[in-house]
Amino acid sequence: MTTAHASGTFAIAGDLPVVRLGYGAMQLTGPGIWGEPRDADEAIRVLRRALELGITFIDTADSYGPEVSERLIGEALAPYADDVVIATKAGLTRQGPDIWTQLGQPAYLRQQCEMSLRRLKLERIDLFQLHRIDANFPLEDQIGLLLELQQEGKIRHIGLSEVSVDEIEAARKIAPIATVQNLYNLAERRSEDVLDHCEREGIGFMPWFPLATGQLSKEDGPLAKASAEHGATPSQLALAWLLRRSPVMLPIPGTSRVAHLEQNTAAAEIELTDAEFDALTSSVG
Protein backbone atom coordinates (compact mmCIF):
# COMPACT_ATOMS: atom_id res chain seq x y z
CA MET A 1 0.00 0.00 0.00
CA THR A 2 1.28 3.44 -0.91
CA THR A 3 1.83 5.64 2.13
CA ALA A 4 2.81 9.25 2.64
CA HIS A 5 6.02 8.13 4.37
CA ALA A 6 7.68 7.84 0.96
CA SER A 7 7.67 11.66 0.78
CA GLY A 8 10.25 11.82 3.58
CA THR A 9 10.16 13.87 6.75
CA PHE A 10 10.87 17.43 7.87
CA ALA A 11 11.43 18.64 11.41
CA ILE A 12 9.43 21.84 11.98
CA ALA A 13 11.64 24.24 13.97
CA GLY A 14 14.13 21.40 14.19
CA ASP A 15 12.17 19.53 16.85
CA LEU A 16 8.75 18.58 15.46
CA PRO A 17 9.04 15.85 12.79
CA VAL A 18 6.24 15.46 10.24
CA VAL A 19 5.80 13.40 7.11
CA ARG A 20 6.27 15.96 4.33
CA LEU A 21 3.11 15.15 2.35
CA GLY A 22 0.31 16.34 4.61
CA TYR A 23 -3.39 17.05 4.36
CA GLY A 24 -5.20 20.40 4.17
CA ALA A 25 -8.63 20.29 5.81
CA MET A 26 -10.21 23.36 4.20
CA GLN A 27 -12.35 21.40 1.76
CA LEU A 28 -14.07 19.38 4.49
CA THR A 29 -16.59 22.23 4.85
CA GLY A 30 -19.55 23.25 2.70
CA PRO A 31 -19.45 25.24 -0.56
CA GLY A 32 -17.52 28.51 -0.32
CA ILE A 33 -15.69 27.04 2.72
CA TRP A 34 -18.90 27.80 4.59
CA GLY A 35 -21.08 25.62 6.78
CA GLU A 36 -21.32 21.89 7.22
CA PRO A 37 -19.99 19.34 4.70
CA ARG A 38 -22.34 17.71 2.23
CA ASP A 39 -21.34 14.33 3.68
CA ALA A 40 -20.17 14.51 7.29
CA ASP A 41 -19.52 10.77 7.49
CA GLU A 42 -17.23 10.91 4.47
CA ALA A 43 -15.38 13.86 6.03
CA ILE A 44 -14.70 11.77 9.11
CA ARG A 45 -13.58 8.86 6.93
CA VAL A 46 -11.17 11.13 5.03
CA LEU A 47 -9.49 12.29 8.24
CA ARG A 48 -9.11 8.80 9.64
CA ARG A 49 -7.95 7.41 6.30
CA ALA A 50 -5.29 10.13 6.12
CA LEU A 51 -3.67 8.74 9.24
CA GLU A 52 -3.92 5.18 7.92
CA LEU A 53 -2.04 6.36 4.83
CA GLY A 54 0.84 7.63 6.94
CA ILE A 55 -0.06 11.32 6.93
CA THR A 56 0.99 12.93 10.20
CA PHE A 57 0.56 16.64 9.39
CA ILE A 58 -2.92 18.15 9.13
CA ASP A 59 -3.51 21.84 8.47
CA THR A 60 -6.74 23.69 9.23
CA ALA A 61 -7.99 27.11 10.42
CA ASP A 62 -10.68 28.47 12.70
CA SER A 63 -12.19 30.25 9.69
CA TYR A 64 -12.83 27.05 7.69
CA GLY A 65 -16.57 26.72 8.13
CA PRO A 66 -16.02 28.73 10.31
CA GLU A 67 -15.22 26.28 13.13
CA VAL A 68 -16.47 23.27 11.15
CA SER A 69 -13.10 21.90 10.00
CA GLU A 70 -11.54 22.09 13.46
CA ARG A 71 -14.56 20.46 15.07
CA LEU A 72 -14.52 17.57 12.59
CA ILE A 73 -10.80 16.99 13.22
CA GLY A 74 -11.38 16.86 16.96
CA GLU A 75 -14.31 14.47 16.55
CA ALA A 76 -12.47 12.18 14.13
CA LEU A 77 -8.97 12.05 15.54
CA ALA A 78 -8.87 12.91 19.25
CA PRO A 79 -7.21 11.54 21.27
CA TYR A 80 -4.37 11.93 18.81
CA ALA A 81 -1.60 9.49 18.00
CA ASP A 82 1.79 10.64 19.31
CA ASP A 83 3.14 11.44 15.83
CA VAL A 84 0.15 13.48 14.62
CA VAL A 85 0.72 17.23 14.29
CA ILE A 86 -2.25 19.58 13.96
CA ALA A 87 -1.63 23.06 12.57
CA THR A 88 -4.31 25.73 12.66
CA LYS A 89 -4.63 29.44 11.92
CA ALA A 90 -6.37 32.56 13.21
CA GLY A 91 -6.71 36.08 11.85
CA LEU A 92 -9.54 35.88 9.31
CA THR A 93 -13.22 36.32 10.11
CA ARG A 94 -16.13 35.09 8.00
CA GLN A 95 -19.34 36.83 6.98
CA GLY A 96 -20.55 34.34 4.38
CA PRO A 97 -19.45 31.89 1.66
CA ASP A 98 -16.12 32.90 0.08
CA ILE A 99 -15.95 36.07 2.22
CA TRP A 100 -12.80 36.55 4.32
CA THR A 101 -11.96 39.60 6.45
CA GLN A 102 -8.69 40.17 8.26
CA LEU A 103 -8.71 40.72 12.02
CA GLY A 104 -5.38 40.71 13.83
CA GLN A 105 -6.56 42.32 17.05
CA PRO A 106 -4.50 40.61 19.76
CA ALA A 107 -7.50 39.97 22.03
CA TYR A 108 -9.29 38.31 19.13
CA LEU A 109 -6.30 36.12 18.29
CA ARG A 110 -6.11 34.99 21.93
CA GLN A 111 -9.83 34.19 21.97
CA GLN A 112 -9.52 32.17 18.76
CA CYS A 113 -6.59 30.19 20.11
CA GLU A 114 -8.63 29.26 23.18
CA MET A 115 -11.58 28.23 20.99
CA SER A 116 -9.34 26.21 18.65
CA LEU A 117 -7.89 24.32 21.61
CA ARG A 118 -11.42 23.42 22.68
CA ARG A 119 -12.68 22.35 19.24
CA LEU A 120 -9.54 20.38 18.40
CA LYS A 121 -9.53 18.77 21.87
CA LEU A 122 -5.93 19.74 22.45
CA GLU A 123 -4.03 21.07 25.43
CA ARG A 124 -1.43 22.66 23.16
CA ILE A 125 -1.51 23.50 19.44
CA ASP A 126 1.70 22.30 17.77
CA LEU A 127 1.67 24.99 15.06
CA PHE A 128 -0.43 28.15 15.35
CA GLN A 129 -0.29 30.42 12.31
CA LEU A 130 -1.28 34.05 11.80
CA HIS A 131 -3.61 33.66 8.83
CA ARG A 132 -2.86 37.17 7.58
CA ILE A 133 -0.92 40.12 8.95
CA ASP A 134 -3.52 42.83 9.64
CA ALA A 135 -2.24 46.29 8.67
CA ASN A 136 -4.69 47.83 11.17
CA PHE A 137 -2.65 46.58 14.13
CA PRO A 138 1.10 46.79 14.78
CA LEU A 139 2.97 43.65 13.74
CA GLU A 140 4.65 43.72 17.15
CA ASP A 141 1.25 43.32 18.82
CA GLN A 142 0.11 40.46 16.60
CA ILE A 143 3.31 38.43 16.75
CA GLY A 144 3.82 39.47 20.35
CA LEU A 145 0.49 37.89 21.28
CA LEU A 146 1.50 34.63 19.60
CA LEU A 147 4.75 34.74 21.57
CA GLU A 148 2.73 35.15 24.77
CA LEU A 149 0.63 32.12 23.88
CA GLN A 150 3.82 30.17 23.22
CA GLN A 151 5.30 31.18 26.56
CA GLU A 152 2.04 30.15 28.27
CA GLY A 153 2.31 26.69 26.73
CA LYS A 154 -0.83 27.01 24.62
CA ILE A 155 1.03 26.79 21.32
CA ARG A 156 4.33 25.11 20.47
CA HIS A 157 5.44 26.87 17.29
CA ILE A 158 4.45 30.01 15.38
CA GLY A 159 3.77 30.22 11.65
CA LEU A 160 2.86 32.93 9.14
CA SER A 161 0.68 32.91 6.03
CA GLU A 162 0.85 34.99 2.83
CA VAL A 163 3.94 36.98 3.73
CA SER A 164 6.96 38.49 2.01
CA VAL A 165 10.60 37.92 2.91
CA ASP A 166 10.70 41.32 4.62
CA GLU A 167 7.63 40.44 6.70
CA ILE A 168 9.15 37.12 7.73
CA GLU A 169 12.29 38.84 8.91
CA ALA A 170 10.36 41.57 10.72
CA ALA A 171 8.35 38.88 12.54
CA ARG A 172 11.50 36.92 13.40
CA LYS A 173 12.81 39.93 15.31
CA ILE A 174 9.84 39.47 17.65
CA ALA A 175 9.49 35.69 17.88
CA PRO A 176 10.85 32.51 16.25
CA ILE A 177 8.98 31.64 13.05
CA ALA A 178 8.76 27.92 12.27
CA THR A 179 6.73 27.85 9.03
CA VAL A 180 5.35 29.97 6.21
CA GLN A 181 2.23 29.16 4.21
CA ASN A 182 1.96 30.98 0.86
CA LEU A 183 0.13 30.43 -2.40
CA TYR A 184 2.44 28.28 -4.50
CA ASN A 185 2.17 25.54 -7.10
CA LEU A 186 3.70 24.52 -10.41
CA ALA A 187 1.68 27.16 -12.27
CA GLU A 188 1.88 29.94 -9.64
CA ARG A 189 5.38 30.72 -8.41
CA ARG A 190 5.31 34.33 -7.32
CA SER A 191 6.48 33.22 -3.87
CA GLU A 192 9.68 31.73 -5.28
CA ASP A 193 11.82 34.21 -3.34
CA VAL A 194 9.98 33.37 -0.12
CA LEU A 195 10.49 29.65 -0.70
CA ASP A 196 14.20 30.16 -1.36
CA HIS A 197 14.48 32.25 1.82
CA CYS A 198 12.69 29.58 3.87
CA GLU A 199 15.03 26.93 2.49
CA ARG A 200 18.10 28.95 3.46
CA GLU A 201 16.73 29.58 6.94
CA GLY A 202 15.34 26.09 7.60
CA ILE A 203 11.75 27.35 7.77
CA GLY A 204 9.03 24.92 6.67
CA PHE A 205 7.13 26.09 3.56
CA MET A 206 3.49 25.02 3.17
CA PRO A 207 2.18 25.70 -0.36
CA TRP A 208 -1.54 26.30 -0.21
CA PHE A 209 -3.53 25.70 -3.39
CA PRO A 210 -0.89 23.09 -4.37
CA LEU A 211 -2.99 21.76 -7.27
CA ALA A 212 -4.63 25.07 -8.22
CA THR A 213 -7.94 23.32 -7.40
CA GLY A 214 -7.96 21.23 -10.50
CA GLN A 215 -6.30 23.61 -12.93
CA LEU A 216 -3.20 21.44 -13.06
CA SER A 217 -5.12 18.16 -13.09
CA LYS A 218 -7.25 18.70 -16.20
CA GLU A 219 -7.06 15.91 -18.75
CA ASP A 220 -6.06 18.42 -21.43
CA GLY A 221 -3.97 20.56 -19.08
CA PRO A 222 -0.22 21.26 -19.18
CA LEU A 223 0.63 18.11 -17.21
CA ALA A 224 -1.45 15.68 -19.24
CA LYS A 225 1.26 14.54 -21.66
CA ALA A 226 3.97 14.24 -19.01
CA SER A 227 1.69 12.36 -16.63
CA ALA A 228 0.73 9.87 -19.32
CA GLU A 229 4.40 9.20 -20.00
CA HIS A 230 5.02 8.77 -16.27
CA GLY A 231 2.04 6.52 -15.61
CA ALA A 232 0.64 8.99 -13.09
CA THR A 233 -2.20 11.48 -12.87
CA PRO A 234 -1.53 15.19 -13.46
CA SER A 235 -2.33 15.87 -9.78
CA GLN A 236 0.21 13.31 -8.64
CA LEU A 237 2.86 14.78 -10.89
CA ALA A 238 2.15 18.30 -9.60
CA LEU A 239 2.60 17.09 -6.02
CA ALA A 240 5.74 15.14 -6.91
CA TRP A 241 7.15 18.33 -8.45
CA LEU A 242 6.51 20.24 -5.21
CA LEU A 243 8.19 17.56 -3.11
CA ARG A 244 11.17 17.58 -5.45
CA ARG A 245 11.38 21.38 -5.51
CA SER A 246 12.67 21.87 -1.96
CA PRO A 247 13.42 19.82 1.16
CA VAL A 248 11.45 22.33 3.29
CA MET A 249 8.32 21.93 1.12
CA LEU A 250 5.29 20.58 3.00
CA PRO A 251 2.44 20.14 0.48
CA ILE A 252 -1.03 19.97 2.04
CA PRO A 253 -3.45 18.94 -0.74
CA GLY A 254 -7.06 18.88 0.38
CA THR A 255 -10.08 16.84 -0.60
CA SER A 256 -13.43 15.76 0.79
CA ARG A 257 -13.29 12.26 -0.73
CA VAL A 258 -11.35 9.20 0.40
CA ALA A 259 -10.65 8.06 -3.16
CA HIS A 260 -9.09 11.41 -4.03
CA LEU A 261 -7.05 11.37 -0.81
CA GLU A 262 -5.63 7.97 -1.71
CA GLN A 263 -4.78 9.19 -5.21
CA ASN A 264 -2.99 12.26 -3.86
CA THR A 265 -1.04 10.21 -1.35
CA ALA A 266 0.31 7.98 -4.11
CA ALA A 267 2.30 11.00 -5.33
CA ALA A 268 4.69 10.39 -2.42
CA GLU A 269 6.25 7.46 -4.29
CA ILE A 270 6.86 9.30 -7.56
CA GLU A 271 10.51 10.20 -7.97
CA LEU A 272 11.18 12.70 -10.73
CA THR A 273 14.55 12.67 -12.46
CA ASP A 274 16.43 15.94 -12.87
CA ALA A 275 15.41 16.01 -16.52
CA GLU A 276 11.74 15.42 -15.72
CA PHE A 277 11.75 18.06 -13.01
CA ASP A 278 13.40 20.62 -15.29
CA ALA A 279 11.00 19.83 -18.12
CA LEU A 280 7.95 20.34 -15.90
CA THR A 281 9.42 23.52 -14.44
CA SER A 282 9.92 25.06 -17.89
CA SER A 283 6.68 23.78 -19.44
CA VAL A 284 4.26 25.23 -16.87
CA GLY A 285 4.06 28.65 -15.32
Coordinates of C-alpha atoms in Angstrom, one line a residue:
M1 CA 0.0 0.0 0.0
T2 CA 1.3 3.4 -0.9
T3 CA 1.8 5.6 2.1
A4 CA 2.8 9.3 2.6
H5 CA 6.0 8.1 4.4
A6 CA 7.7 7.8 1.0
S7 CA 7.7 11.7 0.8
G8 CA 10.2 11.8 3.6
T9 CA 10.2 13.9 6.8
F10 CA 10.9 17.4 7.9
A11 CA 11.4 18.6 11.4
I12 CA 9.4 21.8 12.0
A13 CA 11.6 24.2 14.0
G14 CA 14.1 21.4 14.2
D15 CA 12.2 19.5 16.9
L16 CA 8.8 18.6 15.5
P17 CA 9.0 15.9 12.8
V18 CA 6.2 15.5 10.2
V19 CA 5.8 13.4 7.1
R20 CA 6.3 16.0 4.3
L21 CA 3.1 15.1 2.3
G22 CA 0.3 16.3 4.6
Y23 CA -3.4 17.1 4.4
G24 CA -5.2 20.4 4.2
A25 CA -8.6 20.3 5.8
M26 CA -10.2 23.4 4.2
Q27 CA -12.4 21.4 1.8
L28 CA -14.1 19.4 4.5
T29 CA -16.6 22.2 4.8
G30 CA -19.5 23.2 2.7
P31 CA -19.4 25.2 -0.6
G32 CA -17.5 28.5 -0.3
I33 CA -15.7 27.0 2.7
W34 CA -18.9 27.8 4.6
G35 CA -21.1 25.6 6.8
E36 CA -21.3 21.9 7.2
P37 CA -20.0 19.3 4.7
R38 CA -22.3 17.7 2.2
D39 CA -21.3 14.3 3.7
A40 CA -20.2 14.5 7.3
D41 CA -19.5 10.8 7.5
E42 CA -17.2 10.9 4.5
A43 CA -15.4 13.9 6.0
I44 CA -14.7 11.8 9.1
R45 CA -13.6 8.9 6.9
V46 CA -11.2 11.1 5.0
L47 CA -9.5 12.3 8.2
R48 CA -9.1 8.8 9.6
R49 CA -7.9 7.4 6.3
A50 CA -5.3 10.1 6.1
L51 CA -3.7 8.7 9.2
E52 CA -3.9 5.2 7.9
L53 CA -2.0 6.4 4.8
G54 CA 0.8 7.6 6.9
I55 CA -0.1 11.3 6.9
T56 CA 1.0 12.9 10.2
F57 CA 0.6 16.6 9.4
I58 CA -2.9 18.2 9.1
D59 CA -3.5 21.8 8.5
T60 CA -6.7 23.7 9.2
A61 CA -8.0 27.1 10.4
D62 CA -10.7 28.5 12.7
S63 CA -12.2 30.2 9.7
Y64 CA -12.8 27.1 7.7
G65 CA -16.6 26.7 8.1
P66 CA -16.0 28.7 10.3
E67 CA -15.2 26.3 13.1
V68 CA -16.5 23.3 11.2
S69 CA -13.1 21.9 10.0
E70 CA -11.5 22.1 13.5
R71 CA -14.6 20.5 15.1
L72 CA -14.5 17.6 12.6
I73 CA -10.8 17.0 13.2
G74 CA -11.4 16.9 17.0
E75 CA -14.3 14.5 16.6
A76 CA -12.5 12.2 14.1
L77 CA -9.0 12.0 15.5
A78 CA -8.9 12.9 19.2
P79 CA -7.2 11.5 21.3
Y80 CA -4.4 11.9 18.8
A81 CA -1.6 9.5 18.0
D82 CA 1.8 10.6 19.3
D83 CA 3.1 11.4 15.8
V84 CA 0.1 13.5 14.6
V85 CA 0.7 17.2 14.3
I86 CA -2.3 19.6 14.0
A87 CA -1.6 23.1 12.6
T88 CA -4.3 25.7 12.7
K89 CA -4.6 29.4 11.9
A90 CA -6.4 32.6 13.2
G91 CA -6.7 36.1 11.9
L92 CA -9.5 35.9 9.3
T93 CA -13.2 36.3 10.1
R94 CA -16.1 35.1 8.0
Q95 CA -19.3 36.8 7.0
G96 CA -20.5 34.3 4.4
P97 CA -19.4 31.9 1.7
D98 CA -16.1 32.9 0.1
I99 CA -15.9 36.1 2.2
W100 CA -12.8 36.6 4.3
T101 CA -12.0 39.6 6.5
Q102 CA -8.7 40.2 8.3
L103 CA -8.7 40.7 12.0
G104 CA -5.4 40.7 13.8
Q105 CA -6.6 42.3 17.1
P106 CA -4.5 40.6 19.8
A107 CA -7.5 40.0 22.0
Y108 CA -9.3 38.3 19.1
L109 CA -6.3 36.1 18.3
R110 CA -6.1 35.0 21.9
Q111 CA -9.8 34.2 22.0
Q112 CA -9.5 32.2 18.8
C113 CA -6.6 30.2 20.1
E114 CA -8.6 29.3 23.2
M115 CA -11.6 28.2 21.0
S116 CA -9.3 26.2 18.7
L117 CA -7.9 24.3 21.6
R118 CA -11.4 23.4 22.7
R119 CA -12.7 22.3 19.2
L120 CA -9.5 20.4 18.4
K121 CA -9.5 18.8 21.9
L122 CA -5.9 19.7 22.4
E123 CA -4.0 21.1 25.4
R124 CA -1.4 22.7 23.2
I125 CA -1.5 23.5 19.4
D126 CA 1.7 22.3 17.8
L127 CA 1.7 25.0 15.1
F128 CA -0.4 28.1 15.4
Q129 CA -0.3 30.4 12.3
L130 CA -1.3 34.0 11.8
H131 CA -3.6 33.7 8.8
R132 CA -2.9 37.2 7.6
I133 CA -0.9 40.1 8.9
D134 CA -3.5 42.8 9.6
A135 CA -2.2 46.3 8.7
N136 CA -4.7 47.8 11.2
F137 CA -2.7 46.6 14.1
P138 CA 1.1 46.8 14.8
L139 CA 3.0 43.7 13.7
E140 CA 4.7 43.7 17.2
D141 CA 1.2 43.3 18.8
Q142 CA 0.1 40.5 16.6
I143 CA 3.3 38.4 16.7
G144 CA 3.8 39.5 20.4
L145 CA 0.5 37.9 21.3
L146 CA 1.5 34.6 19.6
L147 CA 4.7 34.7 21.6
E148 CA 2.7 35.2 24.8
L149 CA 0.6 32.1 23.9
Q150 CA 3.8 30.2 23.2
Q151 CA 5.3 31.2 26.6
E152 CA 2.0 30.2 28.3
G153 CA 2.3 26.7 26.7
K154 CA -0.8 27.0 24.6
I155 CA 1.0 26.8 21.3
R156 CA 4.3 25.1 20.5
H157 CA 5.4 26.9 17.3
I158 CA 4.4 30.0 15.4
G159 CA 3.8 30.2 11.6
L160 CA 2.9 32.9 9.1
S161 CA 0.7 32.9 6.0
E162 CA 0.9 35.0 2.8
V163 CA 3.9 37.0 3.7
S164 CA 7.0 38.5 2.0
V165 CA 10.6 37.9 2.9
D166 CA 10.7 41.3 4.6
E167 CA 7.6 40.4 6.7
I168 CA 9.1 37.1 7.7
E169 CA 12.3 38.8 8.9
A170 CA 10.4 41.6 10.7
A171 CA 8.4 38.9 12.5
R172 CA 11.5 36.9 13.4
K173 CA 12.8 39.9 15.3
I174 CA 9.8 39.5 17.6
A175 CA 9.5 35.7 17.9
P176 CA 10.8 32.5 16.3
I177 CA 9.0 31.6 13.0
A178 CA 8.8 27.9 12.3
T179 CA 6.7 27.9 9.0
V180 CA 5.3 30.0 6.2
Q181 CA 2.2 29.2 4.2
N182 CA 2.0 31.0 0.9
L183 CA 0.1 30.4 -2.4
Y184 CA 2.4 28.3 -4.5
N185 CA 2.2 25.5 -7.1
L186 CA 3.7 24.5 -10.4
A187 CA 1.7 27.2 -12.3
E188 CA 1.9 29.9 -9.6
R189 CA 5.4 30.7 -8.4
R190 CA 5.3 34.3 -7.3
S191 CA 6.5 33.2 -3.9
E192 CA 9.7 31.7 -5.3
D193 CA 11.8 34.2 -3.3
V194 CA 10.0 33.4 -0.1
L195 CA 10.5 29.6 -0.7
D196 CA 14.2 30.2 -1.4
H197 CA 14.5 32.2 1.8
C198 CA 12.7 29.6 3.9
E199 CA 15.0 26.9 2.5
R200 CA 18.1 29.0 3.5
E201 CA 16.7 29.6 6.9
G202 CA 15.3 26.1 7.6
I203 CA 11.7 27.4 7.8
G204 CA 9.0 24.9 6.7
F205 CA 7.1 26.1 3.6
M206 CA 3.5 25.0 3.2
P207 CA 2.2 25.7 -0.4
W208 CA -1.5 26.3 -0.2
F209 CA -3.5 25.7 -3.4
P210 CA -0.9 23.1 -4.4
L211 CA -3.0 21.8 -7.3
A212 CA -4.6 25.1 -8.2
T213 CA -7.9 23.3 -7.4
G214 CA -8.0 21.2 -10.5
Q215 CA -6.3 23.6 -12.9
L216 CA -3.2 21.4 -13.1
S217 CA -5.1 18.2 -13.1
K218 CA -7.2 18.7 -16.2
E219 CA -7.1 15.9 -18.7
D220 CA -6.1 18.4 -21.4
G221 CA -4.0 20.6 -19.1
P222 CA -0.2 21.3 -19.2
L223 CA 0.6 18.1 -17.2
A224 CA -1.4 15.7 -19.2
K225 CA 1.3 14.5 -21.7
A226 CA 4.0 14.2 -19.0
S227 CA 1.7 12.4 -16.6
A228 CA 0.7 9.9 -19.3
E229 CA 4.4 9.2 -20.0
H230 CA 5.0 8.8 -16.3
G231 CA 2.0 6.5 -15.6
A232 CA 0.6 9.0 -13.1
T233 CA -2.2 11.5 -12.9
P234 CA -1.5 15.2 -13.5
S235 CA -2.3 15.9 -9.8
Q236 CA 0.2 13.3 -8.6
L237 CA 2.9 14.8 -10.9
A238 CA 2.2 18.3 -9.6
L239 CA 2.6 17.1 -6.0
A240 CA 5.7 15.1 -6.9
W241 CA 7.1 18.3 -8.4
L242 CA 6.5 20.2 -5.2
L243 CA 8.2 17.6 -3.1
R244 CA 11.2 17.6 -5.5
R245 CA 11.4 21.4 -5.5
S246 CA 12.7 21.9 -2.0
P247 CA 13.4 19.8 1.2
V248 CA 11.5 22.3 3.3
M249 CA 8.3 21.9 1.1
L250 CA 5.3 20.6 3.0
P251 CA 2.4 20.1 0.5
I252 CA -1.0 20.0 2.0
P253 CA -3.5 18.9 -0.7
G254 CA -7.1 18.9 0.4
T255 CA -10.1 16.8 -0.6
S256 CA -13.4 15.8 0.8
R257 CA -13.3 12.3 -0.7
V258 CA -11.3 9.2 0.4
A259 CA -10.6 8.1 -3.2
H260 CA -9.1 11.4 -4.0
L261 CA -7.1 11.4 -0.8
E262 CA -5.6 8.0 -1.7
Q263 CA -4.8 9.2 -5.2
N264 CA -3.0 12.3 -3.9
T265 CA -1.0 10.2 -1.4
A266 CA 0.3 8.0 -4.1
A267 CA 2.3 11.0 -5.3
A268 CA 4.7 10.4 -2.4
E269 CA 6.3 7.5 -4.3
I270 CA 6.9 9.3 -7.6
E271 CA 10.5 10.2 -8.0
L272 CA 11.2 12.7 -10.7
T273 CA 14.5 12.7 -12.5
D274 CA 16.4 15.9 -12.9
A275 CA 15.4 16.0 -16.5
E276 CA 11.7 15.4 -15.7
F277 CA 11.8 18.1 -13.0
D278 CA 13.4 20.6 -15.3
A279 CA 11.0 19.8 -18.1
L280 CA 8.0 20.3 -15.9
T281 CA 9.4 23.5 -14.4
S282 CA 9.9 25.1 -17.9
S283 CA 6.7 23.8 -19.4
V284 CA 4.3 25.2 -16.9
G285 CA 4.1 28.6 -15.3

